[in-house]
Structures are given as structure tokens and as C-alpha cells.
Short mmCIF file of C-alpha atoms in Angstrom, two decimals:
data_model
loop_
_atom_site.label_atom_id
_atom_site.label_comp_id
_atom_site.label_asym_id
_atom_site.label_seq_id
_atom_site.Cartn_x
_atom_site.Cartn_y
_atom_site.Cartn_z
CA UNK A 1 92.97 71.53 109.49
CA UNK A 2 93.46 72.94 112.97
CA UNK A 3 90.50 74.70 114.60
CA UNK A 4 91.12 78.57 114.65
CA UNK A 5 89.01 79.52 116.82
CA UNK A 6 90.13 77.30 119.25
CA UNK A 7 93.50 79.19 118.76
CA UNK A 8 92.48 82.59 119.49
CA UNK A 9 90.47 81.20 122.76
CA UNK A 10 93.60 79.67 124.59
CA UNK A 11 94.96 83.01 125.02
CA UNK A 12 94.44 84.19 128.83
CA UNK A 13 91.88 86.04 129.08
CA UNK A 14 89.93 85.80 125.87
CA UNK A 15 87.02 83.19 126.88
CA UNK A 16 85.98 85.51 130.04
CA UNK A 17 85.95 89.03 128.53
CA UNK A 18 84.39 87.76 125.36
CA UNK A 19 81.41 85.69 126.89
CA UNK A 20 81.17 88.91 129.49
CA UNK A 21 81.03 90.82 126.40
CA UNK A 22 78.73 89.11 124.79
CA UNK A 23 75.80 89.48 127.66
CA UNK A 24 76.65 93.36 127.77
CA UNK A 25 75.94 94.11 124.06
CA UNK A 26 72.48 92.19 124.17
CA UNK A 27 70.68 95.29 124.94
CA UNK A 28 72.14 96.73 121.51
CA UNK A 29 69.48 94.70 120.01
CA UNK A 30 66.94 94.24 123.24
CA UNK A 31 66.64 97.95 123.55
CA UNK A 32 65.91 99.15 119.83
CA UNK A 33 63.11 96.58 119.46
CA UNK A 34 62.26 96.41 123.28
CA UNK A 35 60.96 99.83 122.91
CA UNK A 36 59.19 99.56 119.39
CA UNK A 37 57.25 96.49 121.37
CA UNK A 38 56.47 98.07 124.37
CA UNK A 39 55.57 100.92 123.24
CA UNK A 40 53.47 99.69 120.59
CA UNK A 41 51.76 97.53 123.10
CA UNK A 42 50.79 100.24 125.57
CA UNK A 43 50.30 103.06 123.41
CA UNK A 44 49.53 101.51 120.04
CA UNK A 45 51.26 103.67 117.44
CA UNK A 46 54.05 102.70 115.80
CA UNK A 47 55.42 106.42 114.84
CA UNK A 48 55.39 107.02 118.80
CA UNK A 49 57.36 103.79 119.27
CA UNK A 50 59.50 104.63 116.43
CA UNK A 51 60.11 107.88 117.08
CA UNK A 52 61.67 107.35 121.15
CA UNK A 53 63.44 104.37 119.49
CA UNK A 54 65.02 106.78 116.84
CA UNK A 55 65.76 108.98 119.87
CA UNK A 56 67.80 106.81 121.62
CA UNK A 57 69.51 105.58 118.64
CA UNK A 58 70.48 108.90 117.10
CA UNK A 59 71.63 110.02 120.61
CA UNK A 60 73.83 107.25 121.26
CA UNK A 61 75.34 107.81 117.63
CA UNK A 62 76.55 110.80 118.67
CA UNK A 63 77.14 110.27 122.07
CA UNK A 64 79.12 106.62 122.21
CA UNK A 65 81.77 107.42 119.71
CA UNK A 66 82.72 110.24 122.11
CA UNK A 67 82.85 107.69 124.81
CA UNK A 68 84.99 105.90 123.05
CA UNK A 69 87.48 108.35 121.94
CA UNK A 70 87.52 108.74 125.64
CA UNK A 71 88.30 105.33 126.10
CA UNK A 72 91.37 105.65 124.43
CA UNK A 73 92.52 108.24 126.16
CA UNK A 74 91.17 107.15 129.50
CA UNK A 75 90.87 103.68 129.46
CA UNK A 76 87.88 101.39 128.97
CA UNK A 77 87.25 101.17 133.12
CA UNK A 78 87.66 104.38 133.88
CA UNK A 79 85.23 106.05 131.25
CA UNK A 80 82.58 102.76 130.61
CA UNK A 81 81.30 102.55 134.61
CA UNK A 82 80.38 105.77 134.54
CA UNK A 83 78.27 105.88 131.48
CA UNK A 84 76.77 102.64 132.04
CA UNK A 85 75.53 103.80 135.09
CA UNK A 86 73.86 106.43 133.76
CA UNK A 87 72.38 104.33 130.92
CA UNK A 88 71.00 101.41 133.14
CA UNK A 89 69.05 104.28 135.49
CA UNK A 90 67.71 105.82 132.24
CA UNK A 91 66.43 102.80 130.81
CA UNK A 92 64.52 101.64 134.17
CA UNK A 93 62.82 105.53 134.07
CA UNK A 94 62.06 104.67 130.21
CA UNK A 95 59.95 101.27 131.66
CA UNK A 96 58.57 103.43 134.56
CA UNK A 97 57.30 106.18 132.40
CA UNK A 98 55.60 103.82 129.81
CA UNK A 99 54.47 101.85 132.45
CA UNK A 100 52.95 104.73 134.56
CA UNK A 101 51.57 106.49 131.25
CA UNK A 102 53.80 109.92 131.99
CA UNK A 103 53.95 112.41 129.60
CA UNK A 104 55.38 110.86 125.98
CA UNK A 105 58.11 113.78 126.44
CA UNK A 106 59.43 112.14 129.52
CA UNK A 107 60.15 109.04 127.45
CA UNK A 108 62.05 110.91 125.09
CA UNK A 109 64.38 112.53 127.86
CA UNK A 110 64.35 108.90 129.19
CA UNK A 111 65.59 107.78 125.78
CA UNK A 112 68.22 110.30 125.41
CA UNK A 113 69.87 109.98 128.65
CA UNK A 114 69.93 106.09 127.97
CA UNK A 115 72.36 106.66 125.09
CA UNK A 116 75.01 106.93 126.96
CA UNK A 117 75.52 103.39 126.85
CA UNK A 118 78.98 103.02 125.73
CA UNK A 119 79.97 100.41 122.20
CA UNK A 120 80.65 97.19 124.05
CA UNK A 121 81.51 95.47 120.51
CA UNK A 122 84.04 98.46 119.98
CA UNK A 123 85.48 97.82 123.35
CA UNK A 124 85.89 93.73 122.77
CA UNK A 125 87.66 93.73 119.24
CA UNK A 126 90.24 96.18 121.19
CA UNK A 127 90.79 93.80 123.48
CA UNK A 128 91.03 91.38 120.72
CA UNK A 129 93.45 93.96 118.67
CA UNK A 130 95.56 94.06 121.64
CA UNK A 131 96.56 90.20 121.79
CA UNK A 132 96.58 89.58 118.33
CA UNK A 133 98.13 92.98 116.52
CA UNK A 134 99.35 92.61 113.49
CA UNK A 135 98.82 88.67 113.13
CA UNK A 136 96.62 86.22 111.35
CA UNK A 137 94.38 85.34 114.39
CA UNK A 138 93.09 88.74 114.41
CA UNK A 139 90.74 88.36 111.29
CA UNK A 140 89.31 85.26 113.18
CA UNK A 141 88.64 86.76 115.97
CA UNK A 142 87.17 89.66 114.57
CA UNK A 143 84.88 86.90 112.41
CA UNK A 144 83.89 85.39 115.47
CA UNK A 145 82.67 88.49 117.10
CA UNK A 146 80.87 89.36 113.98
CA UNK A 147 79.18 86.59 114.27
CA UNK A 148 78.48 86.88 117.98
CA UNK A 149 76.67 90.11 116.79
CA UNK A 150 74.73 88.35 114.75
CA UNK A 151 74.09 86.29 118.05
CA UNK A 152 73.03 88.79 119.85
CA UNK A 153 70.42 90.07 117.10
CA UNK A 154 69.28 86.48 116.74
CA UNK A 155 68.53 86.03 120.66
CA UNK A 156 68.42 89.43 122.10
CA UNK A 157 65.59 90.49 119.26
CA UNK A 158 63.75 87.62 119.41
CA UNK A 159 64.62 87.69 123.36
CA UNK A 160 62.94 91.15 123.54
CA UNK A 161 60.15 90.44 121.97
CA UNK A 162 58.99 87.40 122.75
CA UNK A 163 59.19 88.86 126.18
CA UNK A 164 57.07 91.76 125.49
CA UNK A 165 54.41 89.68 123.81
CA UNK A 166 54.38 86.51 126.56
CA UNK A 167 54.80 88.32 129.70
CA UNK A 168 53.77 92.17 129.54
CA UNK A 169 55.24 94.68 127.13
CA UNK A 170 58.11 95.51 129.96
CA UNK A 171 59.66 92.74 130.42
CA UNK A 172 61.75 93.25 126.81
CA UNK A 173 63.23 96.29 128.20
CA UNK A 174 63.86 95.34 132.06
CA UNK A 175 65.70 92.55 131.05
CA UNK A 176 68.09 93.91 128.73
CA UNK A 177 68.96 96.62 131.28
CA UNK A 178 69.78 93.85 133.57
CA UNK A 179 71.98 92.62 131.02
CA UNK A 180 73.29 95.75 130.42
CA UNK A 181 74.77 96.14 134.55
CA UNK A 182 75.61 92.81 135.00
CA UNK A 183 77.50 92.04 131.86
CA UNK A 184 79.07 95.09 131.75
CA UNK A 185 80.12 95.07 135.13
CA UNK A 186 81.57 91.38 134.26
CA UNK A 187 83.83 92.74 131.45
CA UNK A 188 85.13 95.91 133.33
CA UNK A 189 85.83 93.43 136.31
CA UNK A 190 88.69 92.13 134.17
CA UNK A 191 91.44 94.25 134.27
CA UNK A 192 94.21 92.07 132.66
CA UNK A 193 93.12 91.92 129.48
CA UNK A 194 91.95 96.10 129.20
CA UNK A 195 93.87 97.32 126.38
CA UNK A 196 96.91 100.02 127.04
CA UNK A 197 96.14 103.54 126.54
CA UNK A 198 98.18 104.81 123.45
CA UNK A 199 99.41 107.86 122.98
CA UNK A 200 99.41 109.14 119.42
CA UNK A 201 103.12 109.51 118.14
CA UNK A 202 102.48 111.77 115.27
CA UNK A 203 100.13 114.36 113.63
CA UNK A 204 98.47 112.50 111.20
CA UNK A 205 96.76 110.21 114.14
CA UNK A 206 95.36 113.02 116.03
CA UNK A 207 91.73 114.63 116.04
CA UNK A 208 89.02 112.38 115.43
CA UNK A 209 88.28 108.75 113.32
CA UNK A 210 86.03 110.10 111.69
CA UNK A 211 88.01 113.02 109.84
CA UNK A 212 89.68 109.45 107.87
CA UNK A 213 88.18 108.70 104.29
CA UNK A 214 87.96 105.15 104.97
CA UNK A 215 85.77 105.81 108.20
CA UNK A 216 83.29 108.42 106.60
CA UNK A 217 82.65 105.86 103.80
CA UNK A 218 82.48 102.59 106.02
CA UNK A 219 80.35 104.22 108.13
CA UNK A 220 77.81 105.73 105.71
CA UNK A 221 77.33 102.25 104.36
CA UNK A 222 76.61 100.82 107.41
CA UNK A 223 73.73 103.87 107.77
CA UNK A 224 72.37 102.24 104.92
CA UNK A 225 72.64 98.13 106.45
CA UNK A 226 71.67 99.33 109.82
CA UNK A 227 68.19 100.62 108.12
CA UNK A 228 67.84 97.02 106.45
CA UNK A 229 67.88 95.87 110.10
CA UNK A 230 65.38 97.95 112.03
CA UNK A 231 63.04 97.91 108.71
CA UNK A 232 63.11 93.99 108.89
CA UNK A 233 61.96 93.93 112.43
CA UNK A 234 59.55 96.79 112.44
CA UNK A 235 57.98 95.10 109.50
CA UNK A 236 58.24 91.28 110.75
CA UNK A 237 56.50 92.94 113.94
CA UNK A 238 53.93 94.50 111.92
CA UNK A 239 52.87 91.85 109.67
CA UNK A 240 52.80 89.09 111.94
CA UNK A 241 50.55 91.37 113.81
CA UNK A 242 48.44 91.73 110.42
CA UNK A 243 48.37 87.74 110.18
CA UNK A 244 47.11 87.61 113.29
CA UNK A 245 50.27 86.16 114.43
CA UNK A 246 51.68 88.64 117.13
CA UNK A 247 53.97 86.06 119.05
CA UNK A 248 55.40 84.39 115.67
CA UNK A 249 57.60 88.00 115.40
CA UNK A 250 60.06 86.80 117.30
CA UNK A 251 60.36 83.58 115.23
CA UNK A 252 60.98 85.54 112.15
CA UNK A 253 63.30 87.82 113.96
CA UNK A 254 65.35 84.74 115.46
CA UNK A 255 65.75 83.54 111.86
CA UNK A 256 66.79 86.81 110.36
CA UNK A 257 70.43 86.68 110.68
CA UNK A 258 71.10 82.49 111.63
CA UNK A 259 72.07 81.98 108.14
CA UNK A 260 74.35 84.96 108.23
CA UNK A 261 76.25 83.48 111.71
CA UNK A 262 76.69 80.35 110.14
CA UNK A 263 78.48 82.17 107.08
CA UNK A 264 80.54 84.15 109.32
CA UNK A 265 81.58 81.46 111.46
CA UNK A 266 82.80 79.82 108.24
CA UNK A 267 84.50 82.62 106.62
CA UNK A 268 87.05 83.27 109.47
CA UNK A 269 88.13 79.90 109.49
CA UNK A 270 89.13 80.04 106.20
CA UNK A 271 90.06 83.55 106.13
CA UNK A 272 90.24 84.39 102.34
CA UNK A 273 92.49 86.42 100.82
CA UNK A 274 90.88 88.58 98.18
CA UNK A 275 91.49 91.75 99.46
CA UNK A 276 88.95 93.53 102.25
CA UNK A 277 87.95 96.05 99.77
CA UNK A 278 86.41 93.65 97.16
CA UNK A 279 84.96 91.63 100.22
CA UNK A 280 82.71 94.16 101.20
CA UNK A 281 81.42 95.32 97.94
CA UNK A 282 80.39 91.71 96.63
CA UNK A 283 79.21 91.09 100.56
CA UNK A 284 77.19 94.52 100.45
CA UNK A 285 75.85 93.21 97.05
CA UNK A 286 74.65 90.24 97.97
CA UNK A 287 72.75 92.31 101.19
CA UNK A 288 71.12 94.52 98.51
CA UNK A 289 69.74 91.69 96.32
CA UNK A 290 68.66 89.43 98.74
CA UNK A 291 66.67 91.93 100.19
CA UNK A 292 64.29 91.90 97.05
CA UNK A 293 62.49 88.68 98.11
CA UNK A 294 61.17 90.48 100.93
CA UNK A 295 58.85 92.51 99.59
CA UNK A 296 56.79 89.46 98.17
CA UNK A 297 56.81 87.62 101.58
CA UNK A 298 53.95 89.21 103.97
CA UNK A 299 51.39 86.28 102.57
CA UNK A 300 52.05 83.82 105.16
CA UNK A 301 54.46 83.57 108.71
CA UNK A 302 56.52 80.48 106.67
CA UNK A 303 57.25 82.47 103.71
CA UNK A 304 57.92 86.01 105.52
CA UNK A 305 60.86 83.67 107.78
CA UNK A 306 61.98 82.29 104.91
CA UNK A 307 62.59 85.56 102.70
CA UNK A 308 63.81 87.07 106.19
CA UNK A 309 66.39 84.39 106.24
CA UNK A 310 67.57 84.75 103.34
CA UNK A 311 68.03 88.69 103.39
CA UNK A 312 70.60 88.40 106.14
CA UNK A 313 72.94 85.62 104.51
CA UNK A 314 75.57 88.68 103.70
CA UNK A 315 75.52 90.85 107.25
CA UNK A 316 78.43 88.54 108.87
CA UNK A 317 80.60 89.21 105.73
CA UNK A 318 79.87 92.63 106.37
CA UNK A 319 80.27 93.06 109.79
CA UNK A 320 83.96 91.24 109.23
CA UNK A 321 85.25 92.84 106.03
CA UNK A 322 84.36 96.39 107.39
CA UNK A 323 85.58 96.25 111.23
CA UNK A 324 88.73 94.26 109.41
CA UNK A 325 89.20 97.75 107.18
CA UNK A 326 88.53 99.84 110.12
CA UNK A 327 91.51 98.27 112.17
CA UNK A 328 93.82 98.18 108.87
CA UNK A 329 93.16 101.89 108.49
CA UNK A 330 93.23 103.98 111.43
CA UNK A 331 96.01 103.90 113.96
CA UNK A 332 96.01 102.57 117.10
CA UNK A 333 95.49 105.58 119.27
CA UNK A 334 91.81 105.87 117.70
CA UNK A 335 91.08 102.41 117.13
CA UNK A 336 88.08 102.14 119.83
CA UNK A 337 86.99 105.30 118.30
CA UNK A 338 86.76 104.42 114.75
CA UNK A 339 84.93 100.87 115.49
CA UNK A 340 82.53 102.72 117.61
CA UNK A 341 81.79 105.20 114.67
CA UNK A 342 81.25 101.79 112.48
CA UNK A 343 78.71 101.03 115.34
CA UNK A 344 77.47 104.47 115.19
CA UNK A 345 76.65 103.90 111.54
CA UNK A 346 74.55 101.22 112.31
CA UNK A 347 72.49 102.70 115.18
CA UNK A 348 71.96 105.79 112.97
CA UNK A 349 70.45 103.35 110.40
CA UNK A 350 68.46 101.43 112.74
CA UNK A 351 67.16 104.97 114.39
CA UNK A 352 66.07 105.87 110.49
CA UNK A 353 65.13 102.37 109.26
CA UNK A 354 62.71 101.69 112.53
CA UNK A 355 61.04 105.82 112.37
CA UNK A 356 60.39 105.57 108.29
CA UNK A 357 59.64 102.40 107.94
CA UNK A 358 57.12 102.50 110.98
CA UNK A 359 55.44 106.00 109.01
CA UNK A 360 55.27 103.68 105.79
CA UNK A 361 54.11 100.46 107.75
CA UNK A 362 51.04 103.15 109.68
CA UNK A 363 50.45 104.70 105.93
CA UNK A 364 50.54 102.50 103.47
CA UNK A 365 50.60 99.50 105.11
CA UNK A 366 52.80 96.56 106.81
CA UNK A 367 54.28 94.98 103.10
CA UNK A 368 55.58 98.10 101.90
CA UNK A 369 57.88 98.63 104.83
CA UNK A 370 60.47 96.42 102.99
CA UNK A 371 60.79 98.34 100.18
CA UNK A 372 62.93 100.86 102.18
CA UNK A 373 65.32 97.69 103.07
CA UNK A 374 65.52 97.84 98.88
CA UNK A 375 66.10 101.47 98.62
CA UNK A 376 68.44 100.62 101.52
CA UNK A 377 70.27 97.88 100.34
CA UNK A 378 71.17 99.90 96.90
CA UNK A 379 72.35 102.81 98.78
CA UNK A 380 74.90 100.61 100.36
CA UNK A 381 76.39 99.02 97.39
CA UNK A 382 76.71 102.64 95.30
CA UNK A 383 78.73 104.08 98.52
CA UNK A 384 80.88 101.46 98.74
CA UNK A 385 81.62 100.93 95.17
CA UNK A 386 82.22 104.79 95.14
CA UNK A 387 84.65 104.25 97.85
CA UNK A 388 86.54 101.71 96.69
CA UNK A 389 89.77 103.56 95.81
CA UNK A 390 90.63 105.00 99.49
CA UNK A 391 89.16 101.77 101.48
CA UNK A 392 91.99 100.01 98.93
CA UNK A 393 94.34 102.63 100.61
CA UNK A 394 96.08 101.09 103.94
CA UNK A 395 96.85 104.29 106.38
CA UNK A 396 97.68 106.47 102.98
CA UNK A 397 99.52 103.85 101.49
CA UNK A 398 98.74 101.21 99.17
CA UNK A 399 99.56 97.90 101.01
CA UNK A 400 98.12 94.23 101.08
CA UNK A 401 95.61 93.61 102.89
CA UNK A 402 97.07 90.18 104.04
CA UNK A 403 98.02 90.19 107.54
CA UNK A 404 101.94 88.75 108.07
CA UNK A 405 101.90 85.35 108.52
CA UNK A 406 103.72 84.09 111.93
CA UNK A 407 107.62 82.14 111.91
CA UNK A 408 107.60 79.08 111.15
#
């Protein structure tokens, strides 16, 4: 059996915006947590540190999927230097007011202008969708990048913590702003493989993604798995703290979603073909009852890794089966647009998961903060069973799934 991924990285191009791409979107999981542990460091409540986290989350769920309907109307230079400028100054007056001890308001304003940080994982799988339209290579590249997300959760997490905690409860934050500049500035830099601005040819692909069935739904479910996130690291934070274990946080964190890369990795190389639909509600299944373990696991750091592992077996199959939909379902005028409101879906749930479960984590105590990863997890399986009937539908039409296979 040939290696597929080797495939999709001999096209010119792929290996530099990818691994560019890859350094940019670290701060999508550096910043969330970066300012839950500084924060919680210098100020020492977690409903503060929660709350400016939410704050930038929320914002940039609103704000980036604008950016990206920009984007492909624009083009991804023209509209992501901008905005990532704007981001990267925000974020260093975020450090500067925590570090200072300013007014908490000015970290909120801090946080909201940071959300203009535009969806670097909705701007690589269109650059991916542009070399590999319509064929087979497309579902592995789109595997691989889902399980480069997990990547970046698994070191940019346990990156941003581990930093707070060793050094001083900065350093989290400054360094993913750094990667935010550089990295972005590495995948703008390359110009030949920035996907073609598309002009919608008909009625039906105009206004926004998010008007589309198929969008609403795979976004809402992805609220509902970006809440399982933040509420795992919020509570791995909390109850290593409680063990008397502060630095083994980013341990658990690293481990949270290793077993889901590995998955990931594996499922686009053999790139099944039971259609996307039924993917994501047994994936989204498995996410909801592996999350049970969890809320047994805050006796000891081995067995709170261990349950944390497990839990994030099913996000890879997620991440794939949904941004596979997304592309299969929306046309290609809107396609940066629609994965960035998939994104959005996640931030929201990340802004929500980190704020409640940091009230239940300060109320009622650092265990119980999983069981809104349960509520969580069930949520997501009942909207996407519910949904099943229009994510079946391709574009308003009922058509495989299967991509077309190339000429012999």
C-alpha cells in the first residue's frame, strides 16, 4: 500500500504552507489556556480568567468568520495581514495589562480586539481544496490537518502552560503571539499556492455559510465538542492544582488528544467509505461516552491522564468527517467561510466550556467540572442525530459521499 500522505505532500507547495500553517494556528490553543493560566496565576480566580478567555473566544466567533467571508472575496493576503496585525498588538497589551495589574476592564478590551485573529485552519484546507478539488487526496489531506489540530492542542496547550507554570505566568501568552506574527507572516509569504478568489455563479451560493442547514447543524455540534475541550483543560488545571500537582497540567493536557492524532492519522489513510453522515454520528458518540470516565478520575495525576486520554480518542474523526461535510456542502465561493464558522463553533464552545466550567470548578469544586463535558458530549450526539437527513443532503441533492476516483 502506497503512502498517502506522501502523495498529497509532493504537490508544490504543500510542505511549506502547511508546516507555516501549522506554527500560525498554535496560538488557537496557546491563547485560550494561556490566559486561563496567567490569569489564574496573577489574579487567582478562575471566573476572572474564564471570563476574558470567554471574551476573546466569543469575539473571535463572531468576528473571524467575517474575516473569512472576506477572504473569499478578497483574498487570504490581502484581508489576513491586516487582522493579524491587529491581533498580535492586542495580545502583547493583554500580557502588559496583567502584568502591570491595570484595570480587569482593560483586559477585556485587550481580549476583544485580539479576536481579530483570522481561522488559519480555515485558510490551509482552502489551500488544500484548491489542489485537490474534487479528488480522493482531498479527504487525506483534510485527515492530516485534523490531526495537525490535534497537534497543535497537544503541544500548544501543554506548550502554554507549562510555560506559565516554569517560567512566569506570561510567558504562555508572549510566546504564542510570537507564533502568531511569525507563522502567519510565513504562510501569507507564499503566494503560489493562495487559493483564487471565486466569484459566485448563481443565487443559491450567495449571502452567508451559515444561512446552509448543513452549516447551522455542524456547527452547533461543534459548540457542544468545543465545551468538552476547554472543560477538560480548565479542570486538568484545576485538579492538578488540588493534588498539589500544578506543573503535571500540562502532562495531562499533552495526553488529551495523542490518542485521537494517532486515530486520525490512520483513518485518512484508509479513507473509509461509509458515508460522512454516519461517520460523524458514531464519531460524536464515541466523544460523548468516553467522556464518562472522567468524572471518576480527579483521585490521582495517573488516572486523571489516563481517563483524559481516553476522552479524546473520537475528536480526529470529528474534526475530519465534519470539515469533509462542510466542503461537500457549500460551494466554493464560501468555502473559507463555512470552515471558519465550523471553527467558530468550536471557539464558542471553548469560550462556554472554560467560563461554566471554571464557575462549577470555584463552586462546587475541581471534579465536578467534567460533568459539563457529559452534559456536553450528549448535546452533541442528539444534534447531530437530529441532523442527519440534510448533512445526508450534498448541495440540495442527494449524492454519494465518495469522492470520484482518478483515471486509471
Amino acid at each position: 500500500m502506497s503512502n498517502p500522505y506522501r502523495k498529497i505532500f509532493a504537490a508544490p507547495g504543500a510542505k511549506g504552507f502547511s508546516a507555516a500553517g501549522f506554527f500560525a494556528r498554535l496560538p488557537i490553543a496557546m491563547a485560550l489556556i494561556g490566559i486561563v493560566a496567567m490569569l489564574s496565576q496573577t489574579h487567582g480566580e478562575y471566573w476572572l480568567a474564564g471570563a476574558v478567555s470567554a471574551t476573546f473566544a466569543l469575539a473571535n466567533a463572531l468576528v473571524s468568520p467575517q474575516i473569512s467571508r472576506l477572504v473569499d472575496r478578497f483574498g487570504q493576503a490581502a484581508v489576513v495581514t491586516p487582522t493579524t496585525i491587529i491581533s498580535a498588538l492586542s495580545f502583547l497589551a493583554l500580557i502588559l495589562a496583567t502584568n502591570q495589574k491595570w484595570p480587569e476592564w482593560t483586559m477585556f478590551v485587550a481580549a476583544f480586539l485580539a479576536a481579530s485573529m483570522p481561522s488559519i485552519p480555515a485558510m490551509v484546507r482552502a489551500r488544500w481544496t484548491e489542489l485537490f478539488r474534487n479528488r480522493p487526496e482531498l479527504n487525506t489531506a483534510f485527515a492530516f490537518e485534523s490531526a495537525a489540530d490535534e497537534l497543535v492542542y497537544i503541544a500548544g496547550a501543554s506548550l502554554s502552560v507549562g510555560l506559565a507554570v516554569a517560567l512566569f505566568p506570561e510567558a504562555g501568552m508572549l510566546i504564542s503571539t510570537l507564533f502568531l506574527a511569525l507563522g502567519t507572516a510565513a504562510f501569507i509569504l507564499q503566494r503560489s499556492t493562495e487559493p483564487k478568489v471565486r466569484i459566485a455563479q448563481d443565487q443559491t451560493a450567495q449571502g452567508s455559510a451559515i444561512g446552509r442547514r448543513p452549516v447551522q447543524i455542524i456547527t452547533l455540534a461543534l459548540v457542544f465538542v468545543g465545551s468538552i475541550f476547554a472543560t477538560a483543560e480548565v479542570s486538568a488545571v484545576a485538579i492538578t492544582k488540588e493534588l498539589g500537582q500544578p506543573s503535571a497540567a500540562s502532562l495531562v493536557i499533552g495526553v488529551y488528544a495523542v490518542g485521537s492524532f494517532v486515530v486520525g492519522l490512520i483513518l485518512g489513510a484508509f479513507n473509509p467509505k461509509m458515508p460522512l453522515h454516519r461517520q460523524l454520528l458514531i464519531a460524536v458518540s464515541v466523544l460523548a461516552v468516553t467522556s464518562l470516565p472522567l468524572l471518576a478520575a480527579g483521585i490521582s495525576v495517573p488516572l486523571l491522564a489516563l481517563a483524559v486520554f481516553l476522552s479524546g480518542i473520537a475528536i480526529s474523526p470529528t474534526f475530519i468527517t465534519a470539515f469533509g461535510l462542510i466542503e461537500r456542502r457549500v460551494p466554493d465561493s464560501m468555502l473559507t467561510e463555512g470552515v471558519t464558522w465550523v471553527m467558530t463553533g468550536i471557539g464558542i464552545g471553548m469560550a462556554l466550556g472554560a467560563f461554566v466550567s471554571g464557575w462549577v470548578v470555584d463552586n462546587f469544586g475541581a471534579q465536578n467540572g467534567f460533568w459539563v463535558s457529559v452534559a456536553a458530549g450528549a448535546a452533541t450526539v442528539a444534534t447531530v442525530a437530529l441532523g442527519q437527513p440534510s448533512l445526508a443532503a450534498e448541495r440540495g441533492e442527494h449524492v454519494s459521499d465518495e469522492l470520484p476516483q482518478p483515471a486509471e
